[in-house]
Amino acid sequence: MTNQQADLFTIQDLETLRVIADPLRAQIYELLVEQPLTVRQVAEKLGEAPGKLYYHFGLLEAQRLIQVVETRQVANLLEKTFQAAAARLEVHPGLLTFDDQQNREPLLGYIASTMDTTRDDLLRSIRARLVTLEQGADAHPRQVLIHRQLRQISEEQAEDFHRRLNQLIEEFTRTGAEPETGEGQGQTYGLTVAFYPNFYYPDLRED
């Protein structure tokens, strides 16, 4: 099996952004970053029926987000093994703007997808861990950090926080650039960061 995975894939068009802006497809992509898998193997890891995933695999492959790295004959069927096109995804800054009315819907969808994917991934992880414990797996307590806070800070402080958060994200990315896939060699962790200016709707009542 040939490893053809690039380091970075830049999303440069709205259709590709729409495809990846789906919680289930995002989770499929993340699994295929770690190791090449078949549709059946991905379905087992996500607790889904394989038949539910073929449509999503098709969309991801059509946009070249995933690729076939091996095909083999299984009974009367051809079984394909897929891999993510790149270890990391980034969205071209031109797509993440409110300047163009056409871009707003995909931008909002991408933001919602990131939040939904994190929620679904965390809940699935907790449920899957409970199953493994019920089956006799060794208890190994690990920390989960979830925090939400609003604070008024200066623009200079915001820029400093943004810079330091980016440094932590880059450190996390470098540390996990090559995820371990063997038993006992490491545990996959998820990281979602949201740091943003907080606005409310203006008061439109007449005095």
PDB file of C-alpha atoms in Angstrom:
ATOM      1  CA  MET A   1       0.000   0.000   0.000  1.00  0.00           C
ATOM      2  CA  THR A   2       1.499   3.331  -1.060  1.00  0.00           C
ATOM      3  CA  ASN A   3       1.292   6.323   1.255  1.00  0.00           C
ATOM      4  CA  GLN A   4       0.344   9.288  -0.943  1.00  0.00           C
ATOM      5  CA  GLN A   5      -0.713  11.647   1.816  1.00  0.00           C
ATOM      6  CA  ALA A   6       0.400  15.260   1.491  1.00  0.00           C
ATOM      7  CA  ASP A   7       1.106  17.519   4.439  1.00  0.00           C
ATOM      8  CA  LEU A   8      -1.510  20.189   3.632  1.00  0.00           C
ATOM      9  CA  PHE A   9      -4.683  20.497   1.564  1.00  0.00           C
ATOM     10  CA  THR A  10      -6.004  24.029   1.014  1.00  0.00           C
ATOM     11  CA  ILE A  11      -9.744  24.319   0.376  1.00  0.00           C
ATOM     12  CA  GLN A  12     -10.095  26.934  -2.335  1.00  0.00           C
ATOM     13  CA  ASP A  13     -13.676  26.582  -3.608  1.00  0.00           C
ATOM     14  CA  LEU A  14     -17.137  26.732  -2.070  1.00  0.00           C
ATOM     15  CA  GLU A  15     -18.208  23.230  -3.126  1.00  0.00           C
ATOM     16  CA  THR A  16     -15.286  21.564  -1.333  1.00  0.00           C
ATOM     17  CA  LEU A  17     -16.001  23.709   1.714  1.00  0.00           C
ATOM     18  CA  ARG A  18     -19.645  22.598   1.664  1.00  0.00           C
ATOM     19  CA  VAL A  19     -18.589  18.950   1.444  1.00  0.00           C
ATOM     20  CA  ILE A  20     -16.262  19.043   4.434  1.00  0.00           C
ATOM     21  CA  ALA A  21     -18.700  21.273   6.391  1.00  0.00           C
ATOM     22  CA  ASP A  22     -20.609  18.203   7.547  1.00  0.00           C
ATOM     23  CA  PRO A  23     -19.949  16.600  10.965  1.00  0.00           C
ATOM     24  CA  LEU A  24     -20.040  13.015   9.708  1.00  0.00           C
ATOM     25  CA  ARG A  25     -17.803  13.683   6.713  1.00  0.00           C
ATOM     26  CA  ALA A  26     -15.389  15.611   8.933  1.00  0.00           C
ATOM     27  CA  GLN A  27     -15.115  12.591  11.257  1.00  0.00           C
ATOM     28  CA  ILE A  28     -14.559  10.278   8.287  1.00  0.00           C
ATOM     29  CA  TYR A  29     -11.783  12.543   7.063  1.00  0.00           C
ATOM     30  CA  GLU A  30     -10.125  12.658  10.488  1.00  0.00           C
ATOM     31  CA  LEU A  31     -10.066   8.860  10.708  1.00  0.00           C
ATOM     32  CA  LEU A  32      -8.520   8.601   7.255  1.00  0.00           C
ATOM     33  CA  VAL A  33      -5.796  11.067   8.246  1.00  0.00           C
ATOM     34  CA  GLU A  34      -4.589   8.616  10.887  1.00  0.00           C
ATOM     35  CA  GLN A  35      -4.512   5.503   8.695  1.00  0.00           C
ATOM     36  CA  PRO A  36      -5.927   4.054   5.462  1.00  0.00           C
ATOM     37  CA  LEU A  37      -9.288   2.355   6.068  1.00  0.00           C
ATOM     38  CA  THR A  38     -12.149   0.765   4.167  1.00  0.00           C
ATOM     39  CA  VAL A  39     -15.729   2.018   4.392  1.00  0.00           C
ATOM     40  CA  ARG A  40     -16.549  -0.959   6.616  1.00  0.00           C
ATOM     41  CA  GLN A  41     -13.668  -0.199   8.993  1.00  0.00           C
ATOM     42  CA  VAL A  42     -14.656   3.462   9.266  1.00  0.00           C
ATOM     43  CA  ALA A  43     -18.270   2.442   9.908  1.00  0.00           C
ATOM     44  CA  GLU A  44     -17.164   0.169  12.755  1.00  0.00           C
ATOM     45  CA  LYS A  45     -15.124   2.925  14.385  1.00  0.00           C
ATOM     46  CA  LEU A  46     -17.982   5.441  14.138  1.00  0.00           C
ATOM     47  CA  GLY A  47     -20.703   2.995  15.157  1.00  0.00           C
ATOM     48  CA  GLU A  48     -22.543   3.524  11.859  1.00  0.00           C
ATOM     49  CA  ALA A  49     -23.889   1.176   9.185  1.00  0.00           C
ATOM     50  CA  PRO A  50     -21.548   0.954   6.152  1.00  0.00           C
ATOM     51  CA  GLY A  51     -24.466   1.646   3.803  1.00  0.00           C
ATOM     52  CA  LYS A  52     -24.890   5.072   5.401  1.00  0.00           C
ATOM     53  CA  LEU A  53     -21.324   6.073   4.583  1.00  0.00           C
ATOM     54  CA  TYR A  54     -20.926   5.284   0.868  1.00  0.00           C
ATOM     55  CA  TYR A  55     -22.639   8.520  -0.194  1.00  0.00           C
ATOM     56  CA  HIS A  56     -20.346  10.581   2.048  1.00  0.00           C
ATOM     57  CA  PHE A  57     -17.237   8.757   0.829  1.00  0.00           C
ATOM     58  CA  GLY A  58     -18.333   9.519  -2.720  1.00  0.00           C
ATOM     59  CA  LEU A  59     -18.596  13.250  -2.041  1.00  0.00           C
ATOM     60  CA  LEU A  60     -15.224  13.354  -0.284  1.00  0.00           C
ATOM     61  CA  GLU A  61     -13.563  11.453  -3.130  1.00  0.00           C
ATOM     62  CA  ALA A  62     -15.183  13.644  -5.798  1.00  0.00           C
ATOM     63  CA  GLN A  63     -13.598  16.723  -4.205  1.00  0.00           C
ATOM     64  CA  ARG A  64     -10.254  14.897  -3.891  1.00  0.00           C
ATOM     65  CA  LEU A  65     -10.325  15.181  -0.110  1.00  0.00           C
ATOM     66  CA  ILE A  66      -9.772  11.418   0.104  1.00  0.00           C
ATOM     67  CA  GLN A  67      -8.218   8.968  -2.332  1.00  0.00           C
ATOM     68  CA  VAL A  68      -8.119   5.235  -2.969  1.00  0.00           C
ATOM     69  CA  VAL A  69      -4.764   3.718  -1.996  1.00  0.00           C
ATOM     70  CA  GLU A  70      -5.618   0.029  -2.403  1.00  0.00           C
ATOM     71  CA  THR A  71      -8.250  -2.102  -4.113  1.00  0.00           C
ATOM     72  CA  ARG A  72      -8.697  -5.820  -3.469  1.00  0.00           C
ATOM     73  CA  GLN A  73     -11.190  -8.511  -4.367  1.00  0.00           C
ATOM     74  CA  VAL A  74     -13.388  -9.674  -1.465  1.00  0.00           C
ATOM     75  CA  ALA A  75     -15.762 -12.430  -2.577  1.00  0.00           C
ATOM     76  CA  ASN A  76     -17.615 -10.908  -5.547  1.00  0.00           C
ATOM     77  CA  LEU A  77     -16.917  -7.304  -4.608  1.00  0.00           C
ATOM     78  CA  LEU A  78     -14.027  -4.874  -4.955  1.00  0.00           C
ATOM     79  CA  GLU A  79     -13.105  -3.445  -1.558  1.00  0.00           C
ATOM     80  CA  LYS A  80     -11.410  -0.054  -1.621  1.00  0.00           C
ATOM     81  CA  THR A  81      -9.098   1.327   1.040  1.00  0.00           C
ATOM     82  CA  PHE A  82      -9.127   5.110   1.373  1.00  0.00           C
ATOM     83  CA  GLN A  83      -6.763   7.668   2.830  1.00  0.00           C
ATOM     84  CA  ALA A  84      -7.113  11.393   3.490  1.00  0.00           C
ATOM     85  CA  ALA A  85      -5.455  13.528   0.841  1.00  0.00           C
ATOM     86  CA  ALA A  86      -3.473  15.471   3.431  1.00  0.00           C
ATOM     87  CA  ALA A  87      -2.591  15.407   7.102  1.00  0.00           C
ATOM     88  CA  ARG A  88      -3.978  18.918   7.565  1.00  0.00           C
ATOM     89  CA  LEU A  89      -6.777  20.968   6.049  1.00  0.00           C
ATOM     90  CA  GLU A  90      -6.916  24.730   5.804  1.00  0.00           C
ATOM     91  CA  VAL A  91      -9.506  27.018   4.272  1.00  0.00           C
ATOM     92  CA  HIS A  92      -8.318  29.717   1.905  1.00  0.00           C
ATOM     93  CA  PRO A  93      -8.830  33.082   3.661  1.00  0.00           C
ATOM     94  CA  GLY A  94     -10.816  34.325   0.671  1.00  0.00           C
ATOM     95  CA  LEU A  95     -13.619  31.888   1.529  1.00  0.00           C
ATOM     96  CA  LEU A  96     -13.830  32.964   5.169  1.00  0.00           C
ATOM     97  CA  THR A  97     -15.275  36.405   4.659  1.00  0.00           C
ATOM     98  CA  PHE A  98     -18.577  38.239   4.916  1.00  0.00           C
ATOM     99  CA  ASP A  99     -17.597  40.582   2.066  1.00  0.00           C
ATOM    100  CA  ASP A 100     -19.232  38.361  -0.539  1.00  0.00           C
ATOM    101  CA  GLN A 101     -22.890  37.388  -0.018  1.00  0.00           C
ATOM    102  CA  GLN A 102     -22.190  34.080  -1.789  1.00  0.00           C
ATOM    103  CA  ASN A 103     -19.566  33.149   0.822  1.00  0.00           C
ATOM    104  CA  ARG A 104     -21.677  33.744   3.911  1.00  0.00           C
ATOM    105  CA  GLU A 105     -23.688  30.528   3.848  1.00  0.00           C
ATOM    106  CA  PRO A 106     -20.631  28.229   3.464  1.00  0.00           C
ATOM    107  CA  LEU A 107     -18.767  30.204   6.136  1.00  0.00           C
ATOM    108  CA  LEU A 108     -21.609  29.848   8.632  1.00  0.00           C
ATOM    109  CA  GLY A 109     -21.953  26.181   7.679  1.00  0.00           C
ATOM    110  CA  TYR A 110     -18.239  25.573   8.230  1.00  0.00           C
ATOM    111  CA  ILE A 111     -18.375  27.166  11.684  1.00  0.00           C
ATOM    112  CA  ALA A 112     -21.462  25.147  12.651  1.00  0.00           C
ATOM    113  CA  SER A 113     -19.867  21.980  11.288  1.00  0.00           C
ATOM    114  CA  THR A 114     -16.750  22.453  13.403  1.00  0.00           C
ATOM    115  CA  MET A 115     -18.849  22.823  16.543  1.00  0.00           C
ATOM    116  CA  ASP A 116     -21.137  19.918  15.624  1.00  0.00           C
ATOM    117  CA  THR A 117     -18.197  17.669  14.757  1.00  0.00           C
ATOM    118  CA  THR A 118     -16.581  18.399  18.109  1.00  0.00           C
ATOM    119  CA  ARG A 119     -19.822  17.650  19.950  1.00  0.00           C
ATOM    120  CA  ASP A 120     -20.473  14.425  18.039  1.00  0.00           C
ATOM    121  CA  ASP A 121     -16.853  13.287  18.352  1.00  0.00           C
ATOM    122  CA  LEU A 122     -16.750  13.904  22.105  1.00  0.00           C
ATOM    123  CA  LEU A 123     -20.084  12.207  22.785  1.00  0.00           C
ATOM    124  CA  ARG A 124     -19.131   9.210  20.621  1.00  0.00           C
ATOM    125  CA  SER A 125     -15.773   8.956  22.393  1.00  0.00           C
ATOM    126  CA  ILE A 126     -17.442   8.893  25.815  1.00  0.00           C
ATOM    127  CA  ARG A 127     -19.970   6.256  24.738  1.00  0.00           C
ATOM    128  CA  ALA A 128     -17.294   4.119  23.047  1.00  0.00           C
ATOM    129  CA  ARG A 129     -15.093   4.324  26.138  1.00  0.00           C
ATOM    130  CA  LEU A 130     -17.965   3.174  28.349  1.00  0.00           C
ATOM    131  CA  VAL A 131     -18.428   0.157  26.067  1.00  0.00           C
ATOM    132  CA  THR A 132     -14.734  -0.766  26.293  1.00  0.00           C
ATOM    133  CA  LEU A 133     -14.831  -0.467  30.091  1.00  0.00           C
ATOM    134  CA  GLU A 134     -17.915  -2.689  30.234  1.00  0.00           C
ATOM    135  CA  GLN A 135     -15.983  -5.224  28.154  1.00  0.00           C
ATOM    136  CA  GLY A 136     -13.179  -5.299  30.707  1.00  0.00           C
ATOM    137  CA  ALA A 137     -10.695  -2.717  29.445  1.00  0.00           C
ATOM    138  CA  ASP A 138      -8.275  -1.285  32.014  1.00  0.00           C
ATOM    139  CA  ALA A 139      -9.403   1.997  33.538  1.00  0.00           C
ATOM    140  CA  HIS A 140      -7.065   4.818  32.585  1.00  0.00           C
ATOM    141  CA  PRO A 141      -8.503   8.157  33.709  1.00  0.00           C
ATOM    142  CA  ARG A 142      -7.782  11.004  31.290  1.00  0.00           C
ATOM    143  CA  GLN A 143      -8.675  14.678  31.507  1.00  0.00           C
ATOM    144  CA  VAL A 144     -11.256  16.396  29.324  1.00  0.00           C
ATOM    145  CA  LEU A 145     -11.246  20.188  29.280  1.00  0.00           C
ATOM    146  CA  ILE A 146     -14.381  22.115  28.266  1.00  0.00           C
ATOM    147  CA  HIS A 147     -14.541  25.802  29.124  1.00  0.00           C
ATOM    148  CA  ARG A 148     -16.504  28.844  27.993  1.00  0.00           C
ATOM    149  CA  GLN A 149     -15.861  32.390  29.175  1.00  0.00           C
ATOM    150  CA  LEU A 150     -16.661  35.948  28.061  1.00  0.00           C
ATOM    151  CA  ARG A 151     -14.360  38.822  28.992  1.00  0.00           C
ATOM    152  CA  GLN A 152     -13.890  42.397  27.830  1.00  0.00           C
ATOM    153  CA  ILE A 153     -10.260  42.856  26.771  1.00  0.00           C
ATOM    154  CA  SER A 154      -8.314  45.390  24.737  1.00  0.00           C
ATOM    155  CA  GLU A 155      -7.447  44.883  21.078  1.00  0.00           C
ATOM    156  CA  GLU A 156      -3.795  44.521  22.099  1.00  0.00           C
ATOM    157  CA  GLN A 157      -4.676  41.770  24.597  1.00  0.00           C
ATOM    158  CA  ALA A 158      -6.811  40.040  21.968  1.00  0.00           C
ATOM    159  CA  GLU A 159      -3.922  40.024  19.496  1.00  0.00           C
ATOM    160  CA  ASP A 160      -1.625  38.595  22.177  1.00  0.00           C
ATOM    161  CA  PHE A 161      -4.095  35.810  23.050  1.00  0.00           C
ATOM    162  CA  HIS A 162      -4.542  35.050  19.348  1.00  0.00           C
ATOM    163  CA  ARG A 163      -0.785  34.773  18.845  1.00  0.00           C
ATOM    164  CA  ARG A 164      -0.285  32.494  21.875  1.00  0.00           C
ATOM    165  CA  LEU A 165      -3.235  30.270  20.958  1.00  0.00           C
ATOM    166  CA  ASN A 166      -1.787  29.850  17.479  1.00  0.00           C
ATOM    167  CA  GLN A 167       1.523  28.827  19.018  1.00  0.00           C
ATOM    168  CA  LEU A 168      -0.213  26.137  21.093  1.00  0.00           C
ATOM    169  CA  ILE A 169      -2.143  24.892  18.057  1.00  0.00           C
ATOM    170  CA  GLU A 170       1.067  24.680  16.025  1.00  0.00           C
ATOM    171  CA  GLU A 171       2.767  22.810  18.881  1.00  0.00           C
ATOM    172  CA  PHE A 172      -0.155  20.353  19.099  1.00  0.00           C
ATOM    173  CA  THR A 173      -0.077  19.861  15.324  1.00  0.00           C
ATOM    174  CA  ARG A 174       3.662  19.168  15.304  1.00  0.00           C
ATOM    175  CA  THR A 175       3.365  16.762  18.233  1.00  0.00           C
ATOM    176  CA  GLY A 176       0.637  14.772  16.505  1.00  0.00           C
ATOM    177  CA  ALA A 177       1.865  15.082  12.933  1.00  0.00           C
ATOM    178  CA  GLU A 178       2.158  11.315  12.662  1.00  0.00           C
ATOM    179  CA  PRO A 179      -0.575   9.737  14.842  1.00  0.00           C
ATOM    180  CA  GLU A 180       0.214   6.366  16.336  1.00  0.00           C
ATOM    181  CA  THR A 181      -2.085   3.623  15.107  1.00  0.00           C
ATOM    182  CA  GLY A 182      -0.724   0.602  16.950  1.00  0.00           C
ATOM    183  CA  GLU A 183      -2.037  -0.704  20.250  1.00  0.00           C
ATOM    184  CA  GLY A 184      -0.446   0.910  23.268  1.00  0.00           C
ATOM    185  CA  GLN A 185       1.569   3.425  21.237  1.00  0.00           C
ATOM    186  CA  GLY A 186      -0.482   6.495  21.936  1.00  0.00           C
ATOM    187  CA  GLN A 187      -3.928   7.967  22.406  1.00  0.00           C
ATOM    188  CA  THR A 188      -5.584  10.244  19.846  1.00  0.00           C
ATOM    189  CA  TYR A 189      -6.729  13.565  21.303  1.00  0.00           C
ATOM    190  CA  GLY A 190      -9.023  16.189  19.802  1.00  0.00           C
ATOM    191  CA  LEU A 191      -8.468  19.934  20.000  1.00  0.00           C
ATOM    192  CA  THR A 192     -11.055  22.562  19.072  1.00  0.00           C
ATOM    193  CA  VAL A 193     -10.355  26.230  19.721  1.00  0.00           C
ATOM    194  CA  ALA A 194     -12.759  29.146  19.308  1.00  0.00           C
ATOM    195  CA  PHE A 195     -11.582  32.687  20.067  1.00  0.00           C
ATOM    196  CA  TYR A 196     -13.714  35.430  18.581  1.00  0.00           C
ATOM    197  CA  PRO A 197     -15.183  38.926  19.109  1.00  0.00           C
ATOM    198  CA  ASN A 198     -18.595  38.581  20.733  1.00  0.00           C
ATOM    199  CA  PHE A 199     -21.408  40.726  19.290  1.00  0.00           C
ATOM    200  CA  TYR A 200     -25.101  41.114  20.081  1.00  0.00           C
ATOM    201  CA  TYR A 201     -27.871  42.403  17.865  1.00  0.00           C
ATOM    202  CA  PRO A 202     -28.288  46.175  18.024  1.00  0.00           C
ATOM    203  CA  ASP A 203     -31.213  47.657  19.916  1.00  0.00           C
ATOM    204  CA  LEU A 204     -33.551  48.809  17.131  1.00  0.00           C
ATOM    205  CA  ARG A 205     -36.268  50.161  19.396  1.00  0.00           C
ATOM    206  CA  GLU A 206     -37.157  53.821  18.953  1.00  0.00           C
ATOM    207  CA  ASP A 207     -36.667  56.043  21.977  1.00  0.00           C
TER     208      ASP A 207
END
